[in-house]
mmCIF file of C-alpha atoms in Angstrom:
data_model
loop_
_atom_site.group_PDB
_atom_site.id
_atom_site.type_symbol
_atom_site.label_atom_id
_atom_site.label_comp_id
_atom_site.label_asym_id
_atom_site.label_seq_id
_atom_site.Cartn_x
_atom_site.Cartn_y
_atom_site.Cartn_z
ATOM 1 C CA MET A 1 -0.837 33.685 29.770
ATOM 2 C CA ALA A 2 0.077 32.080 25.663
ATOM 3 C CA SER A 3 -1.981 33.384 22.953
ATOM 4 C CA GLY A 4 -3.406 30.451 20.536
ATOM 5 C CA ARG A 5 -0.980 30.861 18.062
ATOM 6 C CA GLN A 6 1.871 30.479 20.436
ATOM 7 C CA ALA A 7 0.181 27.539 22.255
ATOM 8 C CA VAL A 8 -0.106 26.057 18.836
ATOM 9 C CA HIS A 9 3.464 26.294 18.066
ATOM 10 C CA ASP A 10 4.423 25.082 20.879
ATOM 11 C CA VAL A 11 2.181 21.670 21.046
ATOM 12 C CA ALA A 12 3.643 21.406 16.973
ATOM 13 C CA THR A 13 7.191 21.131 18.173
ATOM 14 C CA LEU A 14 6.704 18.521 21.265
ATOM 15 C CA SER A 15 7.526 14.887 21.330
ATOM 16 C CA ASP A 16 4.832 12.204 20.347
ATOM 17 C CA SER A 17 4.853 10.678 23.820
ATOM 18 C CA ASP A 18 4.356 14.033 25.191
ATOM 19 C CA LEU A 19 1.382 14.174 22.669
ATOM 20 C CA HIS A 20 0.175 11.493 23.711
ATOM 21 C CA GLY A 21 0.052 12.571 27.277
ATOM 22 C CA LEU A 22 -1.570 15.757 27.115
ATOM 23 C CA ALA A 23 -4.346 13.759 24.193
ATOM 24 C CA LEU A 24 -4.961 12.040 27.438
ATOM 25 C CA GLN A 25 -6.264 14.944 28.893
ATOM 26 C CA ARG A 26 -8.419 15.793 25.866
ATOM 27 C CA ASP A 27 -6.092 18.375 25.184
ATOM 28 C CA GLU A 28 -7.597 19.560 22.140
ATOM 29 C CA GLY A 29 -4.012 20.911 20.312
ATOM 30 C CA ALA A 30 -1.934 17.980 21.041
ATOM 31 C CA ILE A 31 -4.734 15.742 19.477
ATOM 32 C CA ARG A 32 -5.313 17.745 15.904
ATOM 33 C CA ALA A 33 -1.430 17.716 16.387
ATOM 34 C CA LEU A 34 -1.132 13.319 16.697
ATOM 35 C CA THR A 35 -3.657 13.283 14.236
ATOM 36 C CA ARG A 36 -2.154 15.823 11.655
ATOM 37 C CA ARG A 37 0.813 13.599 12.056
ATOM 38 C CA TYR A 38 -0.482 10.236 10.930
ATOM 39 C CA ASN A 39 -3.696 10.533 9.772
ATOM 40 C CA GLN A 40 -2.347 8.985 6.690
ATOM 41 C CA ARG A 41 -0.348 7.073 7.105
ATOM 42 C CA LEU A 42 -3.203 5.091 9.454
ATOM 43 C CA TYR A 43 -5.651 5.395 6.603
ATOM 44 C CA ARG A 44 -3.053 3.690 4.478
ATOM 45 C CA VAL A 45 -2.843 0.843 6.311
ATOM 46 C CA ALA A 46 -5.951 0.299 6.977
ATOM 47 C CA TRP A 47 -7.106 0.980 3.093
ATOM 48 C CA GLY A 48 -4.095 -2.195 2.264
ATOM 49 C CA ILE A 49 -6.684 -4.314 5.426
ATOM 50 C CA LEU A 50 -10.507 -2.799 4.298
ATOM 51 C CA LYS A 51 -9.637 -1.445 0.588
ATOM 52 C CA ASN A 52 -12.703 0.705 1.426
ATOM 53 C CA SER A 53 -12.301 4.275 2.004
ATOM 54 C CA ALA A 54 -15.660 4.965 4.478
ATOM 55 C CA ASP A 55 -14.320 1.448 6.938
ATOM 56 C CA CYS A 56 -10.980 2.907 6.577
ATOM 57 C CA GLU A 57 -11.886 6.235 8.553
ATOM 58 C CA GLU A 58 -13.969 4.855 11.217
ATOM 59 C CA ALA A 59 -10.988 1.841 11.595
ATOM 60 C CA VAL A 60 -8.575 5.006 11.929
ATOM 61 C CA GLN A 61 -11.068 6.612 14.046
ATOM 62 C CA ASP A 62 -11.684 3.924 16.156
ATOM 63 C CA ALA A 63 -7.766 3.334 16.845
ATOM 64 C CA TYR A 64 -7.568 7.211 18.099
ATOM 65 C CA VAL A 65 -10.050 7.108 20.638
ATOM 66 C CA LYS A 66 -8.863 3.769 22.283
ATOM 67 C CA ALA A 67 -5.308 6.035 21.910
ATOM 68 C CA PHE A 68 -6.173 8.694 23.627
ATOM 69 C CA THR A 69 -8.250 6.634 26.471
ATOM 70 C CA THR A 70 -6.499 4.898 29.215
ATOM 71 C CA SER A 71 -8.226 1.533 26.977
ATOM 72 C CA ALA A 72 -4.803 1.131 25.225
ATOM 73 C CA ALA A 73 -1.605 2.165 27.323
ATOM 74 C CA PHE A 74 1.875 3.426 25.523
ATOM 75 C CA ASP A 75 3.861 1.839 27.164
ATOM 76 C CA GLY A 76 7.508 3.540 25.060
ATOM 77 C CA HIS A 77 9.092 0.120 23.888
ATOM 78 C CA ALA A 78 8.227 0.463 20.280
ATOM 79 C CA SER A 79 8.076 3.781 18.744
ATOM 80 C CA TYR A 80 4.829 5.705 19.383
ATOM 81 C CA ALA A 81 3.683 5.317 15.189
ATOM 82 C CA THR A 82 4.078 1.886 15.263
ATOM 83 C CA TRP A 83 2.042 1.230 18.380
ATOM 84 C CA LEU A 84 -0.497 3.505 16.016
ATOM 85 C CA THR A 85 0.177 1.092 13.392
ATOM 86 C CA ARG A 86 -0.571 -1.995 15.791
ATOM 87 C CA ILE A 87 -4.243 -0.674 17.015
ATOM 88 C CA VAL A 88 -5.421 0.748 13.656
ATOM 89 C CA ILE A 89 -4.667 -2.952 11.878
ATOM 90 C CA ASN A 90 -5.938 -4.400 15.105
ATOM 91 C CA GLU A 91 -8.783 -2.320 14.102
ATOM 92 C CA ALA A 92 -9.368 -3.176 10.391
ATOM 93 C CA LEU A 93 -8.643 -6.716 10.632
ATOM 94 C CA GLU A 94 -11.567 -7.285 13.227
ATOM 95 C CA ARG A 95 -14.074 -4.777 11.273
ATOM 96 C CA ARG A 96 -12.871 -7.312 8.029
ATOM 97 C CA ARG A 97 -13.902 -10.126 10.368
ATOM 98 C CA ALA A 98 -17.195 -8.808 11.319
ATOM 99 C CA ALA A 99 -18.544 -8.188 7.391
ATOM 100 C CA GLU A 100 -17.259 -11.208 6.822
ATOM 101 C CA ARG A 101 -19.254 -12.364 9.597
ATOM 102 C CA ARG A 102 -22.536 -10.607 7.924
ATOM 103 C CA VAL A 103 -21.804 -12.313 4.515
ATOM 104 C CA ARG A 104 -21.727 -15.820 6.117
ATOM 105 C CA LEU A 105 -24.867 -14.643 7.884
ATOM 106 C CA LEU A 106 -26.944 -13.627 4.659
ATOM 107 C CA GLU A 107 -25.865 -16.483 3.040
ATOM 108 C CA ARG A 108 -26.895 -18.843 5.304
ATOM 109 C CA GLN A 109 -30.926 -16.488 4.795
ATOM 110 C CA GLY A 110 -30.327 -17.357 1.491
ATOM 111 C CA ILE A 111 -29.009 -13.639 0.708
ATOM 112 C CA THR A 112 -26.651 -14.040 -2.804
ATOM 113 C CA GLU A 113 -26.926 -10.125 -3.509
ATOM 114 C CA MET A 114 -24.264 -7.796 -1.577
ATOM 115 C CA ALA A 115 -24.072 -4.733 -2.004
ATOM 116 C CA GLU A 116 -20.211 -3.925 -3.862
ATOM 117 C CA TYR A 117 -17.680 -1.670 -2.073
ATOM 118 C CA ARG A 118 -16.603 0.476 -4.973
ATOM 119 C CA ALA A 119 -14.246 3.241 -2.472
ATOM 120 C CA ARG A 120 -10.888 3.579 -3.625
ATOM 121 C CA LEU A 121 -7.911 5.241 -1.756
ATOM 122 C CA ALA A 122 -8.278 9.335 -2.578
ATOM 123 C CA ASP A 123 -5.776 10.788 -4.785
ATOM 124 C CA ALA A 124 -3.587 13.352 -3.528
ATOM 125 C CA PRO A 125 -3.858 16.354 -5.141
ATOM 126 C CA ILE A 126 -1.795 16.436 -8.321
ATOM 127 C CA SER A 127 -2.060 20.445 -9.353
ATOM 128 C CA HIS A 128 1.611 21.180 -10.446
ATOM 129 C CA GLY A 129 2.893 20.508 -14.350
ATOM 130 C CA SER A 130 0.958 20.472 -17.678
ATOM 131 C CA PRO A 131 -2.636 19.767 -17.859
ATOM 132 C CA GLU A 132 -1.827 16.710 -19.839
ATOM 133 C CA GLU A 133 1.424 15.445 -17.520
ATOM 134 C CA ILE A 134 -1.352 16.016 -14.540
ATOM 135 C CA ALA A 135 -3.959 13.464 -15.760
ATOM 136 C CA ALA A 136 -0.878 11.305 -17.254
ATOM 137 C CA ARG A 137 0.281 11.532 -13.182
ATOM 138 C CA ALA A 138 -3.679 10.718 -12.283
ATOM 139 C CA GLU A 139 -4.112 7.810 -14.412
ATOM 140 C CA PHE A 140 -0.972 5.910 -13.407
ATOM 141 C CA ALA A 141 -1.985 6.816 -9.779
ATOM 142 C CA HIS A 142 -5.743 4.900 -10.516
ATOM 143 C CA ARG A 143 -3.555 2.328 -11.848
ATOM 144 C CA LEU A 144 -1.377 1.470 -9.196
ATOM 145 C CA GLN A 145 -4.325 2.293 -6.926
ATOM 146 C CA GLY A 146 -6.012 -0.758 -8.817
ATOM 147 C CA ALA A 147 -3.019 -2.977 -8.891
ATOM 148 C CA VAL A 148 -2.234 -2.693 -5.109
ATOM 149 C CA ALA A 149 -5.920 -3.670 -4.588
ATOM 150 C CA ARG A 150 -5.711 -6.977 -6.297
ATOM 151 C CA LEU A 151 -2.273 -7.977 -4.384
ATOM 152 C CA PRO A 152 -2.827 -10.940 -1.468
ATOM 153 C CA GLU A 153 -3.444 -8.718 2.122
ATOM 154 C CA ALA A 154 -0.618 -10.347 3.844
ATOM 155 C CA TYR A 155 1.746 -8.468 0.604
ATOM 156 C CA ARG A 156 -0.886 -5.359 -0.245
ATOM 157 C CA THR A 157 -0.098 -4.483 3.977
ATOM 158 C CA VAL A 158 4.083 -4.534 3.827
ATOM 159 C CA PHE A 159 3.528 -2.906 0.631
ATOM 160 C CA VAL A 160 1.898 -0.168 1.865
ATOM 161 C CA LEU A 161 3.844 0.424 4.910
ATOM 162 C CA ARG A 162 7.831 0.113 3.067
ATOM 163 C CA ASP A 163 7.462 1.581 -0.214
ATOM 164 C CA VAL A 164 3.848 3.643 0.326
ATOM 165 C CA GLU A 165 4.904 5.356 3.491
ATOM 166 C CA GLY A 166 8.311 4.843 3.206
ATOM 167 C CA VAL A 167 8.325 2.664 6.771
ATOM 168 C CA SER A 168 11.731 1.299 8.012
ATOM 169 C CA VAL A 169 11.569 -2.927 7.630
ATOM 170 C CA GLU A 170 11.968 -2.944 11.460
ATOM 171 C CA GLU A 171 9.183 -1.051 12.564
ATOM 172 C CA THR A 172 7.320 -2.703 9.245
ATOM 173 C CA ALA A 173 7.984 -6.174 11.192
ATOM 174 C CA SER A 174 7.221 -4.574 14.958
ATOM 175 C CA ALA A 175 3.351 -2.710 13.605
ATOM 176 C CA LEU A 176 3.182 -6.589 12.079
ATOM 177 C CA GLY A 177 4.403 -9.268 14.851
ATOM 178 C CA VAL A 178 6.122 -10.794 12.147
ATOM 179 C CA PRO A 179 10.258 -11.138 11.514
ATOM 180 C CA VAL A 180 12.138 -9.016 9.205
ATOM 181 C CA GLN A 181 12.982 -11.713 6.647
ATOM 182 C CA ILE A 182 9.091 -11.700 6.320
ATOM 183 C CA VAL A 183 8.845 -8.281 5.844
ATOM 184 C CA LYS A 184 11.333 -8.681 2.547
ATOM 185 C CA THR A 185 10.399 -11.591 1.544
ATOM 186 C CA ARG A 186 6.568 -10.601 0.978
ATOM 187 C CA LEU A 187 8.030 -6.890 -0.187
ATOM 188 C CA PHE A 188 9.672 -7.972 -2.822
ATOM 189 C CA ARG A 189 6.501 -10.359 -3.688
ATOM 190 C CA ALA A 190 4.294 -7.450 -3.809
ATOM 191 C CA ARG A 191 6.648 -5.943 -6.227
ATOM 192 C CA ARG A 192 7.187 -9.206 -8.212
ATOM 193 C CA ARG A 193 3.298 -8.963 -8.673
ATOM 194 C CA LEU A 194 2.904 -5.297 -9.350
ATOM 195 C CA ARG A 195 5.343 -5.003 -11.823
ATOM 196 C CA GLU A 196 3.130 -8.521 -13.837
ATOM 197 C CA ILE A 197 -0.082 -6.569 -13.500
ATOM 198 C CA LEU A 198 0.812 -3.191 -14.110
ATOM 199 C CA GLU A 199 3.303 -4.323 -17.179
ATOM 200 C CA PRO A 200 0.451 -4.947 -20.140
ATOM 201 C CA GLU A 201 -1.199 -2.208 -18.634
ATOM 202 C CA LEU A 202 1.760 0.138 -18.625
ATOM 203 C CA ARG A 203 2.657 -1.267 -22.448
ATOM 204 C CA ALA A 204 -0.598 -0.295 -23.614
ATOM 205 C CA ALA A 205 -0.656 3.231 -22.179
ATOM 206 C CA LEU A 206 2.822 3.927 -24.424
ATOM 207 C CA GLN A 207 0.431 3.941 -26.908
ATOM 208 C CA GLU A 208 -0.952 7.091 -25.908
ATOM 209 C CA ALA A 209 2.338 8.710 -24.171
ATOM 210 C CA PHE A 210 3.661 12.211 -24.169
ATOM 211 C CA PRO A 211 0.720 13.741 -25.187
ATOM 212 C CA PHE A 212 1.211 17.199 -27.286
ATOM 213 C CA GLY A 213 -2.542 19.174 -26.982
ATOM 214 C CA GLY A 214 -4.450 20.913 -25.299
ATOM 215 C CA GLN A 215 -3.064 24.153 -23.613
ATOM 216 C CA ARG A 216 0.365 23.664 -25.103
ATOM 217 C CA CYS A 217 -1.003 22.716 -28.077
ATOM 218 C CA ALA A 218 -2.600 25.852 -28.234
ATOM 219 C CA ALA A 219 0.694 27.927 -27.251
ATOM 220 C CA LEU A 220 2.418 26.612 -29.750
ATOM 221 C CA THR A 221 0.497 27.731 -32.730
ATOM 222 C CA GLU A 222 0.325 31.058 -31.077
ATOM 223 C CA ARG A 223 3.723 31.482 -31.157
ATOM 224 C CA VAL A 224 4.605 30.135 -34.227
ATOM 225 C CA LEU A 225 1.796 32.415 -35.664
ATOM 226 C CA ALA A 226 3.862 34.948 -34.105
ATOM 227 C CA ARG A 227 6.716 34.424 -34.898
ATOM 228 C CA LEU A 228 5.745 34.385 -38.299
ATOM 229 C CA THR A 229 4.082 37.682 -38.232
ATOM 230 C CA GLN A 230 7.465 39.301 -37.390
ATOM 231 C CA HIS A 231 9.485 37.421 -39.901
ATOM 232 C CA SER A 232 6.586 39.198 -42.732
ATOM 233 C CA ALA A 233 7.050 42.789 -41.188
ATOM 234 C CA LEU A 234 11.249 42.531 -41.982
ATOM 235 C CA PRO A 235 11.951 43.722 -45.186
ATOM 236 C CA PRO A 236 13.154 42.067 -47.800
#
Protein backbone atom coordinates (compact mmCIF):
# COMPACT_ATOMS: atom_id res chain seq x y z
CA MET A 1 0.00 0.00 0.00
CA ALA A 2 1.35 3.43 -0.93
CA SER A 3 2.12 5.82 1.87
CA GLY A 4 -0.12 8.84 2.50
CA ARG A 5 2.62 11.14 1.24
CA GLN A 6 3.01 9.19 -1.99
CA ALA A 7 -0.77 9.13 -2.50
CA VAL A 8 -0.95 12.90 -2.19
CA HIS A 9 1.86 13.27 -4.71
CA ASP A 10 0.11 10.94 -7.17
CA VAL A 11 -3.19 12.80 -6.84
CA ALA A 12 -1.48 16.15 -7.41
CA THR A 13 -0.17 14.97 -10.79
CA LEU A 14 -3.51 13.75 -12.13
CA SER A 15 -5.49 15.66 -14.75
CA ASP A 16 -8.61 17.61 -13.84
CA SER A 17 -10.77 14.98 -15.51
CA ASP A 18 -9.17 12.14 -13.56
CA LEU A 19 -9.42 14.07 -10.32
CA HIS A 20 -13.07 14.80 -11.02
CA GLY A 21 -13.77 11.10 -11.40
CA LEU A 22 -12.16 10.44 -8.03
CA ALA A 23 -13.98 13.39 -6.46
CA LEU A 24 -17.30 11.88 -7.52
CA GLN A 25 -16.26 8.87 -5.42
CA ARG A 26 -15.64 11.24 -2.48
CA ASP A 27 -11.87 10.83 -2.68
CA GLU A 28 -10.60 13.42 -0.20
CA GLY A 29 -7.21 13.80 -1.85
CA ALA A 30 -8.78 14.50 -5.25
CA ILE A 31 -11.21 17.03 -3.79
CA ARG A 32 -8.39 18.83 -1.99
CA ALA A 33 -6.30 18.89 -5.16
CA LEU A 34 -9.11 20.41 -7.24
CA THR A 35 -10.05 23.01 -4.66
CA ARG A 36 -6.41 24.06 -4.32
CA ARG A 37 -6.23 24.52 -8.08
CA TYR A 38 -9.39 26.55 -8.46
CA ASN A 39 -10.31 28.23 -5.17
CA GLN A 40 -8.76 31.57 -6.03
CA ARG A 41 -10.19 31.79 -9.54
CA LEU A 42 -13.68 30.77 -8.47
CA TYR A 43 -13.69 33.12 -5.50
CA ARG A 44 -12.65 36.05 -7.66
CA VAL A 45 -15.27 35.25 -10.29
CA ALA A 46 -17.96 35.10 -7.60
CA TRP A 47 -16.73 38.38 -6.15
CA GLY A 48 -17.09 39.98 -9.56
CA ILE A 49 -20.84 39.36 -9.22
CA LEU A 50 -21.53 39.49 -5.49
CA LYS A 51 -18.84 41.79 -4.06
CA ASN A 52 -19.23 40.20 -0.64
CA SER A 53 -16.72 37.79 0.86
CA ALA A 54 -19.16 35.64 2.84
CA ASP A 55 -21.56 35.27 -0.09
CA CYS A 56 -18.68 34.50 -2.44
CA GLU A 57 -17.38 31.72 -0.21
CA GLU A 58 -20.84 30.18 0.05
CA ALA A 59 -21.34 30.37 -3.71
CA VAL A 60 -18.02 28.63 -4.33
CA GLN A 61 -18.81 25.96 -1.75
CA ASP A 62 -22.20 25.30 -3.33
CA ALA A 63 -20.58 25.14 -6.76
CA TYR A 64 -18.12 22.51 -5.57
CA VAL A 65 -20.94 20.46 -4.07
CA LYS A 66 -22.74 20.52 -7.41
CA ALA A 67 -19.56 19.73 -9.30
CA PHE A 68 -18.72 16.74 -7.11
CA THR A 69 -22.17 15.18 -7.37
CA THR A 70 -24.13 13.79 -10.28
CA SER A 71 -26.35 16.89 -10.27
CA ALA A 72 -23.87 18.62 -12.59
CA ALA A 73 -22.16 16.19 -14.95
CA PHE A 74 -18.85 17.14 -16.58
CA ASP A 75 -19.13 16.09 -20.22
CA GLY A 76 -15.70 17.26 -21.37
CA HIS A 77 -17.05 19.57 -24.10
CA ALA A 78 -15.44 22.56 -22.39
CA SER A 79 -12.32 22.67 -20.24
CA TYR A 80 -12.80 21.70 -16.61
CA ALA A 81 -11.89 25.23 -15.51
CA THR A 82 -14.55 26.70 -17.80
CA TRP A 83 -17.13 24.20 -16.60
CA LEU A 84 -16.44 25.02 -12.94
CA THR A 85 -16.51 28.74 -13.70
CA ARG A 86 -19.95 28.43 -15.28
CA ILE A 87 -21.28 26.68 -12.18
CA VAL A 88 -19.93 29.41 -9.90
CA ILE A 89 -21.34 32.16 -12.12
CA ASN A 90 -24.77 30.53 -11.99
CA GLU A 91 -24.57 30.12 -8.21
CA ALA A 92 -23.50 33.73 -7.74
CA LEU A 93 -26.23 35.05 -10.04
CA GLU A 94 -28.86 33.02 -8.21
CA ARG A 95 -27.67 34.38 -4.87
CA ARG A 96 -27.81 37.91 -6.17
CA ARG A 97 -31.31 37.40 -7.54
CA ALA A 98 -32.41 35.94 -4.20
CA ALA A 99 -30.94 38.94 -2.38
CA GLU A 100 -32.76 41.31 -4.73
CA ARG A 101 -36.02 39.46 -4.08
CA ARG A 102 -35.49 39.83 -0.32
CA VAL A 103 -34.86 43.55 -0.73
CA ARG A 104 -38.06 43.99 -2.74
CA LEU A 105 -40.02 42.03 -0.14
CA LEU A 106 -38.66 44.16 2.70
CA GLU A 107 -39.40 47.33 0.77
CA ARG A 108 -43.00 46.21 0.28
CA GLN A 109 -43.19 45.67 4.02
CA GLY A 110 -42.03 49.22 4.61
CA ILE A 111 -38.53 48.35 5.79
CA THR A 112 -36.12 50.81 4.21
CA GLU A 113 -32.93 50.29 6.17
CA MET A 114 -30.75 47.36 5.13
CA ALA A 115 -27.45 46.23 6.56
CA GLU A 116 -24.84 47.30 4.03
CA TYR A 117 -22.36 44.76 2.78
CA ARG A 118 -18.87 46.02 3.50
CA ALA A 119 -16.68 42.97 3.00
CA ARG A 120 -14.18 43.39 0.17
CA LEU A 121 -11.90 41.04 -1.74
CA ALA A 122 -9.21 39.84 0.64
CA ASP A 123 -5.74 41.08 -0.22
CA ALA A 124 -3.16 38.47 -1.04
CA PRO A 125 -0.33 38.54 1.49
CA ILE A 126 2.22 41.20 0.55
CA SER A 127 5.44 40.41 2.35
CA HIS A 128 8.34 41.37 0.07
CA GLY A 129 10.17 44.67 0.02
CA SER A 130 10.58 47.49 2.49
CA PRO A 131 7.74 48.43 4.85
CA GLU A 132 7.08 51.50 2.71
CA GLU A 133 6.91 49.42 -0.49
CA ILE A 134 4.61 46.89 1.15
CA ALA A 135 2.33 49.67 2.36
CA ALA A 136 2.31 51.29 -1.09
CA ARG A 137 1.34 48.01 -2.80
CA ALA A 138 -1.36 47.36 -0.24
CA GLU A 139 -2.76 50.86 -0.75
CA PHE A 140 -2.79 50.43 -4.53
CA ALA A 141 -4.50 47.03 -4.20
CA HIS A 142 -7.14 48.65 -1.99
CA ARG A 143 -7.72 51.46 -4.50
CA LEU A 144 -7.90 49.00 -7.41
CA GLN A 145 -10.39 46.76 -5.62
CA GLY A 146 -12.60 49.74 -4.91
CA ALA A 147 -12.45 50.81 -8.54
CA VAL A 148 -13.24 47.30 -9.82
CA ALA A 149 -16.21 47.11 -7.46
CA ARG A 150 -17.61 50.25 -9.09
CA LEU A 151 -17.60 48.72 -12.57
CA PRO A 152 -20.88 47.47 -14.06
CA GLU A 153 -21.22 43.75 -13.43
CA ALA A 154 -20.79 42.76 -17.09
CA TYR A 155 -17.48 44.63 -17.25
CA ARG A 156 -16.37 43.56 -13.78
CA THR A 157 -16.78 39.84 -14.45
CA VAL A 158 -14.85 40.03 -17.72
CA PHE A 159 -12.10 42.08 -16.08
CA VAL A 160 -11.69 39.58 -13.23
CA LEU A 161 -11.51 36.63 -15.61
CA ARG A 162 -9.19 38.23 -18.16
CA ASP A 163 -6.90 40.59 -16.26
CA VAL A 164 -6.94 39.13 -12.75
CA GLU A 165 -7.11 35.41 -13.50
CA GLY A 166 -5.49 35.51 -16.94
CA VAL A 167 -8.22 33.44 -18.60
CA SER A 168 -8.11 33.46 -22.40
CA VAL A 169 -10.62 35.44 -24.44
CA GLU A 170 -12.11 32.23 -25.83
CA GLU A 171 -12.47 30.57 -22.42
CA THR A 172 -13.98 33.73 -20.93
CA ALA A 173 -16.51 33.88 -23.75
CA SER A 174 -17.38 30.22 -23.22
CA ALA A 175 -17.75 30.64 -19.47
CA LEU A 176 -20.04 33.66 -19.85
CA GLY A 177 -21.92 32.35 -22.87
CA VAL A 178 -21.20 35.41 -25.02
CA PRO A 179 -19.33 35.97 -28.31
CA VAL A 180 -15.59 36.61 -28.24
CA GLN A 181 -16.07 40.13 -29.58
CA ILE A 182 -18.35 40.97 -26.65
CA VAL A 183 -15.60 39.90 -24.25
CA LYS A 184 -13.07 42.11 -26.03
CA THR A 185 -15.43 45.09 -26.03
CA ARG A 186 -16.31 44.72 -22.35
CA LEU A 187 -12.67 44.36 -21.36
CA PHE A 188 -11.72 47.47 -23.33
CA ARG A 189 -14.49 49.46 -21.66
CA ALA A 190 -13.63 48.06 -18.23
CA ARG A 191 -10.00 49.12 -18.57
CA ARG A 192 -10.98 52.55 -19.84
CA ARG A 193 -13.41 53.03 -16.96
CA LEU A 194 -10.78 51.92 -14.42
CA ARG A 195 -8.35 54.48 -15.81
CA GLU A 196 -11.01 57.16 -15.44
CA ILE A 197 -11.67 56.14 -11.83
CA LEU A 198 -8.07 55.62 -10.77
CA GLU A 199 -6.31 58.48 -12.54
CA PRO A 200 -7.45 61.25 -10.14
CA GLU A 201 -6.70 59.07 -7.12
CA LEU A 202 -3.28 58.06 -8.41
CA ARG A 203 -2.45 61.65 -9.28
CA ALA A 204 -3.17 62.62 -5.68
CA ALA A 205 -1.25 59.60 -4.41
CA LEU A 206 1.83 60.67 -6.37
CA GLN A 207 2.16 63.59 -3.97
CA GLU A 208 3.11 61.01 -1.34
CA ALA A 209 4.93 58.61 -3.65
CA PHE A 210 8.47 57.30 -3.24
CA PRO A 211 8.54 57.61 0.55
CA PHE A 212 11.76 57.23 2.44
CA GLY A 213 11.11 56.81 6.11
CA GLY A 214 10.79 54.29 8.87
CA GLN A 215 13.45 51.61 9.08
CA ARG A 216 15.09 52.60 5.80
CA CYS A 217 15.56 56.16 6.98
CA ALA A 218 16.87 55.04 10.37
CA ALA A 219 19.28 52.56 8.79
CA LEU A 220 20.68 55.20 6.46
CA THR A 221 21.23 57.53 9.40
CA GLU A 222 23.14 54.83 11.25
CA ARG A 223 25.34 54.16 8.22
CA VAL A 224 26.13 57.85 7.88
CA LEU A 225 27.05 58.06 11.57
CA ALA A 226 29.27 55.00 11.24
CA ARG A 227 31.05 56.50 8.24
CA LEU A 228 31.57 59.78 10.08
CA THR A 229 32.95 57.95 13.10
CA GLN A 230 35.41 56.08 10.90
CA HIS A 231 36.40 59.31 9.18
CA SER A 232 37.06 61.05 12.51
CA ALA A 233 39.32 58.21 13.60
CA LEU A 234 41.61 58.65 10.62
CA PRO A 235 44.81 60.64 11.18
CA PRO A 236 44.80 64.14 9.68
